[in-house]
Short mmCIF file of C-alpha atoms in Angstrom, two decimals:
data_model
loop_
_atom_site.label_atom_id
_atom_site.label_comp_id
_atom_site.label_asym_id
_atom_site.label_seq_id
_atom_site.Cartn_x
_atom_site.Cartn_y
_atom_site.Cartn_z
CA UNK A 1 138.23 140.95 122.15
CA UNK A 2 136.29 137.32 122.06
CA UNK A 3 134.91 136.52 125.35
CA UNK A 4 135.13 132.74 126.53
CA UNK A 5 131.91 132.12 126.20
CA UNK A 6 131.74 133.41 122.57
CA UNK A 7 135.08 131.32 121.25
CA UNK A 8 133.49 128.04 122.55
CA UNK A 9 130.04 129.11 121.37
CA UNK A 10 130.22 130.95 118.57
CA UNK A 11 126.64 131.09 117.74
CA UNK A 12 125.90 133.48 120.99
CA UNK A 13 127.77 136.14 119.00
CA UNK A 14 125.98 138.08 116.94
CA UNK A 15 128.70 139.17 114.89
CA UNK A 16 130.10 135.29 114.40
CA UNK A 17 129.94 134.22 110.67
CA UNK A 18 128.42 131.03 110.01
CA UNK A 19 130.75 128.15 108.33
CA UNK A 20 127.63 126.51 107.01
CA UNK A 21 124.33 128.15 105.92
CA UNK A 22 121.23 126.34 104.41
CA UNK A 23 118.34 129.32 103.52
CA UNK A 24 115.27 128.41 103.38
CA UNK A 25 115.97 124.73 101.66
CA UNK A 26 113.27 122.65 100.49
CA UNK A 27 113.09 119.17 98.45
CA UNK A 28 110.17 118.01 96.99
CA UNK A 29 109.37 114.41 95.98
CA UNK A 30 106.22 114.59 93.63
CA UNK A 31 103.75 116.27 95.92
CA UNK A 32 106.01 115.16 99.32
CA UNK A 33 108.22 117.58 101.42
CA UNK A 34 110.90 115.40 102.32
CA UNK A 35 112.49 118.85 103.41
CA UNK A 36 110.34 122.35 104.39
CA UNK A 37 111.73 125.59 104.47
CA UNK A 38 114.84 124.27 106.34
CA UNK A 39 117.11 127.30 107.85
CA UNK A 40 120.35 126.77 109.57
CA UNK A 41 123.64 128.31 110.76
CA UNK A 42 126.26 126.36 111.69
CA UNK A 43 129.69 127.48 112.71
CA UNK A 44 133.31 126.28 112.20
CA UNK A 45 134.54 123.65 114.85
CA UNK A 46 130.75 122.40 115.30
CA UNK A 47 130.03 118.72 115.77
CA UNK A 48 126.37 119.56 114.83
CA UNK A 49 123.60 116.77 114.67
CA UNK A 50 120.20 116.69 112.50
CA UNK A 51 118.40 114.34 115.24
CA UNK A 52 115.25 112.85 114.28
CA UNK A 53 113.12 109.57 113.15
CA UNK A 54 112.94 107.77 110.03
CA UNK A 55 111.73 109.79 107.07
CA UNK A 56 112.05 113.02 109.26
CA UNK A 57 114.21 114.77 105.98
CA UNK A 58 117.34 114.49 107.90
CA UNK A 59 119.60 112.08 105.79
CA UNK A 60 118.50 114.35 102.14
CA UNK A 61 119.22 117.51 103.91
CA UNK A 62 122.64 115.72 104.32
CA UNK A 63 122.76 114.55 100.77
CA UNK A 64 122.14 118.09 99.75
CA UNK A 65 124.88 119.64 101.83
CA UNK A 66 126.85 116.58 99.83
CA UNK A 67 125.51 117.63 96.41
CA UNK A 68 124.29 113.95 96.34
CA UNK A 69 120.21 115.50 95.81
CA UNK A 70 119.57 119.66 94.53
CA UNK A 71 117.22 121.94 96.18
CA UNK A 72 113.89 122.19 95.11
CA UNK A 73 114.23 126.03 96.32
CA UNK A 74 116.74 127.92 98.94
CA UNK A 75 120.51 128.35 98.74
CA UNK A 76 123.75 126.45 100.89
CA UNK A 77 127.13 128.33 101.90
CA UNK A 78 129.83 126.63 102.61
CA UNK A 79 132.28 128.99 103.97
CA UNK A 80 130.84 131.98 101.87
CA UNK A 81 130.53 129.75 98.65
CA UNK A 82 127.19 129.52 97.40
CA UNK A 83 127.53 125.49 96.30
CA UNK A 84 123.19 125.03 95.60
CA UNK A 85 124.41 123.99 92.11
CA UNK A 86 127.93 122.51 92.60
CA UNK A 87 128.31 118.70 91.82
CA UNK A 88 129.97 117.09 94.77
CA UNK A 89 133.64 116.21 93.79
CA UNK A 90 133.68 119.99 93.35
CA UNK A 91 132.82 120.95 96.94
CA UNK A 92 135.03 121.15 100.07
CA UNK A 93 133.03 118.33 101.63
CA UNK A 94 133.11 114.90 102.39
CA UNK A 95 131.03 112.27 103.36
CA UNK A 96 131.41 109.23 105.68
CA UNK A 97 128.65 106.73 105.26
CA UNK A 98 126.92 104.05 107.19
CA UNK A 99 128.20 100.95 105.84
CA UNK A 100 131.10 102.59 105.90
CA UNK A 101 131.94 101.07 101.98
CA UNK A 102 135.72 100.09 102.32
CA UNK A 103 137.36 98.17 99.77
CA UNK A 104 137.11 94.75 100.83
CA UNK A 105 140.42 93.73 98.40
CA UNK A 106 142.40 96.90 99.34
CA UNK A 107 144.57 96.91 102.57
CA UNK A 108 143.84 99.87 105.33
CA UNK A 109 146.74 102.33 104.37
CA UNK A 110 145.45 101.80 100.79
CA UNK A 111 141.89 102.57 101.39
CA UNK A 112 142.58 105.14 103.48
CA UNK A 113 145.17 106.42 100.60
CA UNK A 114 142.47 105.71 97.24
CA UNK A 115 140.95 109.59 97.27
CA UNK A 116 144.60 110.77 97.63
CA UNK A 117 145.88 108.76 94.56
CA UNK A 118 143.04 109.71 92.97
CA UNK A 119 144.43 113.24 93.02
CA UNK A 120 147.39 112.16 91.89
CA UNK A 121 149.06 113.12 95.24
CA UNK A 122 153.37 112.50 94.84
CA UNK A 123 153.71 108.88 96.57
CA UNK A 124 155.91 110.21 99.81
CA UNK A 125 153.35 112.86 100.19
CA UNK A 126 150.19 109.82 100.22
CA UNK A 127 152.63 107.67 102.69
CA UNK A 128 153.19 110.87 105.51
CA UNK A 129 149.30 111.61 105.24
CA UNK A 130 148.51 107.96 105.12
CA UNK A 131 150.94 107.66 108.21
CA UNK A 132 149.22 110.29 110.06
CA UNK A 133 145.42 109.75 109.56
CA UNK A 134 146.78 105.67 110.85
CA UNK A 135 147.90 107.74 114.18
CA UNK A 136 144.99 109.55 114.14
CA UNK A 137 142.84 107.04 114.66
CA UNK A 138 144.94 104.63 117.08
CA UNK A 139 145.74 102.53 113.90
CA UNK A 140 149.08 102.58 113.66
CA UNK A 141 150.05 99.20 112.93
CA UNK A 142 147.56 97.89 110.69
CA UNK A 143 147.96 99.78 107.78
CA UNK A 144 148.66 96.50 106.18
CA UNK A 145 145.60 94.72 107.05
CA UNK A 146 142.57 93.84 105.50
CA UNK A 147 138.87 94.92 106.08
CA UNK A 148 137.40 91.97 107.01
CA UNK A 149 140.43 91.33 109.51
CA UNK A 150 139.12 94.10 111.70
CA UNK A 151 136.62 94.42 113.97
CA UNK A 152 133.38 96.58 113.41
CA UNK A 153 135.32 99.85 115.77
CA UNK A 154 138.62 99.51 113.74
CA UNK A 155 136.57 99.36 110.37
CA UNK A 156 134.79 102.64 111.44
CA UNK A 157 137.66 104.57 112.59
CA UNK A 158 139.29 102.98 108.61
CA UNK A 159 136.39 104.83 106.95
CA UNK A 160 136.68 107.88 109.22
CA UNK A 161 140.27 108.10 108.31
CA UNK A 162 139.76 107.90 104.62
CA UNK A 163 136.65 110.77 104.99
CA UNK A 164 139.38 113.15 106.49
CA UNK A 165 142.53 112.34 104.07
CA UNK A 166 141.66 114.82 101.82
CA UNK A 167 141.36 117.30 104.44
CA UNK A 168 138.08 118.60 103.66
CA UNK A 169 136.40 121.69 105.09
CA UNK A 170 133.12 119.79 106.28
CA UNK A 171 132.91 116.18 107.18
CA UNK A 172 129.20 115.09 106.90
CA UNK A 173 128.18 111.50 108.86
CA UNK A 174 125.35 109.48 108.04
CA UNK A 175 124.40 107.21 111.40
CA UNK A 176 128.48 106.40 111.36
CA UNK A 177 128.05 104.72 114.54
CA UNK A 178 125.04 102.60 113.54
CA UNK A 179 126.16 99.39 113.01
CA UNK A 180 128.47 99.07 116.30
CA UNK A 181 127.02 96.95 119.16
CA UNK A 182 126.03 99.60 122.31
CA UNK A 183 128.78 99.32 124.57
CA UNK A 184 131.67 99.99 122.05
CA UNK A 185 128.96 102.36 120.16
CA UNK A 186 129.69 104.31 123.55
CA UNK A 187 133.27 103.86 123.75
CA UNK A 188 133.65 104.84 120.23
CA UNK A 189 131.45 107.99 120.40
CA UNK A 190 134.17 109.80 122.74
CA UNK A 191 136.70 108.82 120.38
CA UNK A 192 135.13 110.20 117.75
CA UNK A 193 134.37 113.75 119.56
CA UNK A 194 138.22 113.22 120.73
CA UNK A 195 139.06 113.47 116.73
CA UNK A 196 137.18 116.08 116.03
CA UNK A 197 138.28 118.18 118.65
CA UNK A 198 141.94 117.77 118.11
CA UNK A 199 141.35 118.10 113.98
CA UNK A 200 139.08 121.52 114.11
CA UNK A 201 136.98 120.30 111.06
CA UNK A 202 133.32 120.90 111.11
CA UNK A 203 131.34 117.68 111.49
CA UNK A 204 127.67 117.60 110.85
CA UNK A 205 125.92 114.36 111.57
CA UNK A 206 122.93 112.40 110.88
CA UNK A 207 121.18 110.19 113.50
CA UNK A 208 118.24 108.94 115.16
CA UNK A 209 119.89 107.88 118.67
CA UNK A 210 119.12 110.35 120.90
CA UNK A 211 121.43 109.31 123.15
CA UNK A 212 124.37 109.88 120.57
CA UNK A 213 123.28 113.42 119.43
CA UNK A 214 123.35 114.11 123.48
CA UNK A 215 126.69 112.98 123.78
CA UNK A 216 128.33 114.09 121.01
CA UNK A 217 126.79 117.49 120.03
CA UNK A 218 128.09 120.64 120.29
CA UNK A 219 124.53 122.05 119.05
CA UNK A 220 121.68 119.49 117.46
CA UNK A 221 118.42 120.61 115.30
CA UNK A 222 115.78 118.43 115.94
CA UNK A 223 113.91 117.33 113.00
CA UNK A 224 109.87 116.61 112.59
CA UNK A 225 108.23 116.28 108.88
CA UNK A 226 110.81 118.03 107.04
CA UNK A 227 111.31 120.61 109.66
CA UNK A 228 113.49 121.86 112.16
CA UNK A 229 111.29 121.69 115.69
CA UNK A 230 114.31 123.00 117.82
CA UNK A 231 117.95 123.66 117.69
CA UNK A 232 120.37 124.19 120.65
CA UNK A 233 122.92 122.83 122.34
CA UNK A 234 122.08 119.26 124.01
CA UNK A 235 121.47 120.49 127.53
CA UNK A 236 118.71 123.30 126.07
CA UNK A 237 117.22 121.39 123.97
CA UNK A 238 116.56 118.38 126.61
CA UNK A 239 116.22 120.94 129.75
CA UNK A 240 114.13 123.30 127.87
CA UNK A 241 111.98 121.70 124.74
CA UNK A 242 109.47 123.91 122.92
CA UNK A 243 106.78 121.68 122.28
CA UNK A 244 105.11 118.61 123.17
CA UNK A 245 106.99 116.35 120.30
CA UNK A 246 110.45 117.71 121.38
CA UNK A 247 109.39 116.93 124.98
CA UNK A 248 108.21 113.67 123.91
CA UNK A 249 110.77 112.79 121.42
CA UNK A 250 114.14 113.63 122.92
CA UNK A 251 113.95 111.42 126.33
CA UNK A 252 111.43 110.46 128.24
CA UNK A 253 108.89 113.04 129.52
CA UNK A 254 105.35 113.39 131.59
CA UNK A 255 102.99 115.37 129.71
CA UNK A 256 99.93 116.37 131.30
CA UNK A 257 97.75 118.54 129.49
CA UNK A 258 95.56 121.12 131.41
CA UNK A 259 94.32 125.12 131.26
CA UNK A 260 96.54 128.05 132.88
CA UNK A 261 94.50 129.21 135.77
CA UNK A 262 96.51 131.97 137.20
CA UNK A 263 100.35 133.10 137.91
CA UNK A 264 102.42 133.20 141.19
CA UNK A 265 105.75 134.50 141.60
CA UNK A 266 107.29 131.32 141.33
CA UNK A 267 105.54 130.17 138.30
CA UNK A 268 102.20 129.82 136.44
CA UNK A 269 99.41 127.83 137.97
CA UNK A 270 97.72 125.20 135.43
CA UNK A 271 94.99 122.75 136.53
CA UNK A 272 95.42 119.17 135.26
CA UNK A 273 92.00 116.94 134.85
CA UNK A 274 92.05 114.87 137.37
CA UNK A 275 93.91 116.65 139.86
CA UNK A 276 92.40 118.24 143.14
CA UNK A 277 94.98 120.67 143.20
CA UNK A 278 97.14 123.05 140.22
CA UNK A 279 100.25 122.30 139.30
CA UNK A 280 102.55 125.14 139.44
CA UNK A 281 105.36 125.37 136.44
CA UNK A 282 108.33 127.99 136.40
CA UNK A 283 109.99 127.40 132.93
CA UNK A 284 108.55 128.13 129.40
CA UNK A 285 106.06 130.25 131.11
CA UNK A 286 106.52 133.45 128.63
CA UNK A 287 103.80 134.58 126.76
CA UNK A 288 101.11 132.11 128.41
CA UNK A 289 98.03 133.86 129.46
CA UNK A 290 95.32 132.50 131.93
CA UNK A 291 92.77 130.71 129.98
CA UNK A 292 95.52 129.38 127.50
CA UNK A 293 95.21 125.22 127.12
CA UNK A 294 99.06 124.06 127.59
CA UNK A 295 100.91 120.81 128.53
CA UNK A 296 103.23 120.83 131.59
CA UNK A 297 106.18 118.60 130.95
CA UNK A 298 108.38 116.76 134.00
CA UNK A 299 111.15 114.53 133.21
CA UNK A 300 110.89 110.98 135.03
CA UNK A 301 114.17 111.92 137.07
CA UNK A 302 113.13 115.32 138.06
CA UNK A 303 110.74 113.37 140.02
CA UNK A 304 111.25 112.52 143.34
CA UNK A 305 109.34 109.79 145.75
CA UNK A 306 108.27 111.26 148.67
CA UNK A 307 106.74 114.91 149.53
CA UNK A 308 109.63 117.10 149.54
CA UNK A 309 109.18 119.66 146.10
CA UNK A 310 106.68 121.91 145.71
CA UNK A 311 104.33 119.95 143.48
CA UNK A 312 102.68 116.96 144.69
CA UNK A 313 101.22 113.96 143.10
CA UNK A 314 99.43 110.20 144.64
CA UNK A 315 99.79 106.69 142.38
CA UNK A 316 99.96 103.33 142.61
CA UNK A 317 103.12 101.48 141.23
CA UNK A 318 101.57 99.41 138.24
CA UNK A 319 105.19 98.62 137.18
CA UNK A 320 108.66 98.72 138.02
CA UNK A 321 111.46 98.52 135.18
CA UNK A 322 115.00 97.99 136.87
CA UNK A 323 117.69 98.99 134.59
CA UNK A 324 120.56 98.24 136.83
CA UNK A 325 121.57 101.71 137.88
CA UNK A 326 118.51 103.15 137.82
CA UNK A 327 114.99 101.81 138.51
CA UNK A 328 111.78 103.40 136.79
CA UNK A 329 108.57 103.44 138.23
CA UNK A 330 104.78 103.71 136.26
CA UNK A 331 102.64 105.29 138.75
CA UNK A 332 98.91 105.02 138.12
CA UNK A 333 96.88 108.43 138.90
CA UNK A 334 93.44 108.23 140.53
CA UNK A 335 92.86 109.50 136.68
CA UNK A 336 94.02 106.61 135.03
CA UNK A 337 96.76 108.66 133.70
CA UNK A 338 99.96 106.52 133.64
CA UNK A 339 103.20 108.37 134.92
CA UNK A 340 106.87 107.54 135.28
CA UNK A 341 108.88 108.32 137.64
CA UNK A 342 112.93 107.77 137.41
CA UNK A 343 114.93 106.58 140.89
CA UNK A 344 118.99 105.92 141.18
CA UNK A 345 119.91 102.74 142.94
CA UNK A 346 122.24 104.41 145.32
CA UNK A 347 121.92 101.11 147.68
CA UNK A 348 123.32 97.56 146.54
CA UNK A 349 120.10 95.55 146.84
CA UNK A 350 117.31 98.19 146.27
CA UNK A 351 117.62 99.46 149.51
CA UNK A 352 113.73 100.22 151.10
CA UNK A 353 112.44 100.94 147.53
CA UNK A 354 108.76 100.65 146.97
CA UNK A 355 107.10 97.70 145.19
CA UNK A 356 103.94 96.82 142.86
CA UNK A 357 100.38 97.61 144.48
CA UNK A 358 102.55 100.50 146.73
CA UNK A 359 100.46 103.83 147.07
CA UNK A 360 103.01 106.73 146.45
CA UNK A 361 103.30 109.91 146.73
CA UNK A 362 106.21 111.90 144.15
CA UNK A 363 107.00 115.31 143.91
CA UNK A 364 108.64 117.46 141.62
CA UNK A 365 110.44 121.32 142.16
CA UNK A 366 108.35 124.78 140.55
CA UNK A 367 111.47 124.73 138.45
CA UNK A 368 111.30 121.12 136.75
CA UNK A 369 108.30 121.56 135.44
CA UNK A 370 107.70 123.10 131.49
CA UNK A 371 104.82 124.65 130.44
CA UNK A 372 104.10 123.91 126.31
CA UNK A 373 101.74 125.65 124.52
CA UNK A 374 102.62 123.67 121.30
#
């Protein structure tokens, strides 16, 4: 019997199949490794993100899961069919681009129809899909309208519609959400995981907004010079990096860079340059000896002003960025070292919140604190 936690995470089993399985891919350009000895698993239901910066070999490891580019070297399942050298209108796949490329001339139920036609799909058969996909996507009534008499949302959720009309077996989505302003970039990102869910197909997704791969991910692989840094679910991977550009990349993070000194039960004590006292860490600490040079990453809202955690730090507010909700704070070190600290704005009116030239103290639990040795 499937426990729970296995159904909704498949991954944690160890006798789970993968849906999707890159081995060891790589593409070469010339002498450049646009992608290096990629390996991945991903499972059936997944919205799964490749999450990185420009030129990071996310987009061609899409394009080879597409069939668009071939592998220099390595092999890619698709549901136990080895499709390496498979041209694309013969895989179970389809792709949903950024521009989202509808037929300008075409009306919505007949973009949304084209693949089907193309298959040469009986015409009652095209109008009951067409029908559907419309519902689908909160369309309903504007199967008769044109492109350009949409807005940007509607246009997206078009080209989504026409991606899943064929029913393929893997949707792949290159930045889909790229071109929307933020706030209905937002709205349309639960509406999009909303799809998914209800449809069961296997999305895999391509973007640089960290923000989206948070929301939307059921698992992400984060991407660095045609690598895969990390992979884990959102919540791991931001909660518990593995190295300095993961810590650095994904949010915002203090990393202070110092020498493991000794080990307490709570955690392992590292001294910081700088810093009268050692800081004391209690995640990531496996495998890191006394002597070993690491970096102990804090998150800006782990931190807290005043002296209540367990590790202490004094700064001087240089500047104060006020976002609205949340207010963030660059503390000055007697150092030099530059840190940020992250407050809510639980009061209207800033309440008795400190202000430039202020000296500060902020604190942070054993437990917020990462230790990186990479």
């Amino acid at each position: 019997m499937v426990s729970k936690l296995q159904a909704s995470e498949p991954w944690q089993d160890p006798e789970a199949q993968p849906f999707v399985r890159i081995e060891g891919v790589t593409k070469t350009f010339g002498s450049v490794y646009a992608v290096d000895a990629v390996t991945l698993h991903i499972y059936q239901g997944e919205l799964f993100s490749l999450l990185g910066s420009s030129g990071c070999g996310k987009t061609t490891l899409l394009r080879m899961l597409a069939g668009f580019e071939k592998p220099t070297s390595g092999r890619i399942y698709i549901d136990g069919l080895d499709v390496t050298d498979m041209p694309p209108y013969e895989r179970p796949v389809n792709m949903m681009f950024q521009s989202y490329a509808l037929f300008p001339h075409l009306s919505v139920a007949s973009n949304i129809a084209f693949g089907l036609r193309q298959q040469r799909m009986p015409k009652g058969e095209i109008n009951d899909r067409v029908q559907e996909l419309l519902e689908l996507v909160r369309l309903g009534n504007y199967g008769k309208r044109k492109p350009d008499q949409l807005s940007g949302g509607q246009r997206q959720r078009v080209a989504l519609a026409r991606a899943l009309a064929k029913k393929p077996k893997l949707l792949l989505l290159d930045e889909p959400l790229g071109a929307l302003d933020k706030k209905l970039r937002e709205h349309t990102q639960f509406e999009l995981v909303g799809i998914q869910e209800r449809l069961g197909t296997t999305f895999v997704m391509v973007t640089h907004d960290q923000e989206e791969a948070l929301t939307m991910s059921t698992r992400l692989a984060v991407m660095h010079e045609g690598r895969v840094s990390q992979i884990g679910t959102p919540q791991h991977v931001y909660e518990q990096p593995n190295c300095r550009f993961v810590a650095d990349f994904l949010g915002a993070a203090n990393l202070l860079p110092g020498r493991v000194v000794g080990a307490r039960d709570e955690g392992i004590e590292v001294a910081i340059e700088g810093l009268d006292e050692p800081l004391i860490a209690g995640d990531g600490t496996a495998g890191v000896e006394p002597g070993m040079e690491v970096t102990v990453a804090i998150r800006p809202e782990k931190m807290l002003l005043g002296d209540k955690g367990e590790n202490k730090l004094r700064g001087v507010v240089q500047d104060i960025a006020y976002l609205g909700d949340i207010s963030i704070y660059h503390l000055r070190l007697p150092s030099g070292r530059v840190i940020q600290a992250q407050v809510t704005n639980r009061v209207r009116g800033g309440g008795a919140h400190p202000v430039w030239d202020d000296e500060v103290t902020v604190s942070w639990n054993v437990d917020s604190a990462t230790v990186l040795s990479s």
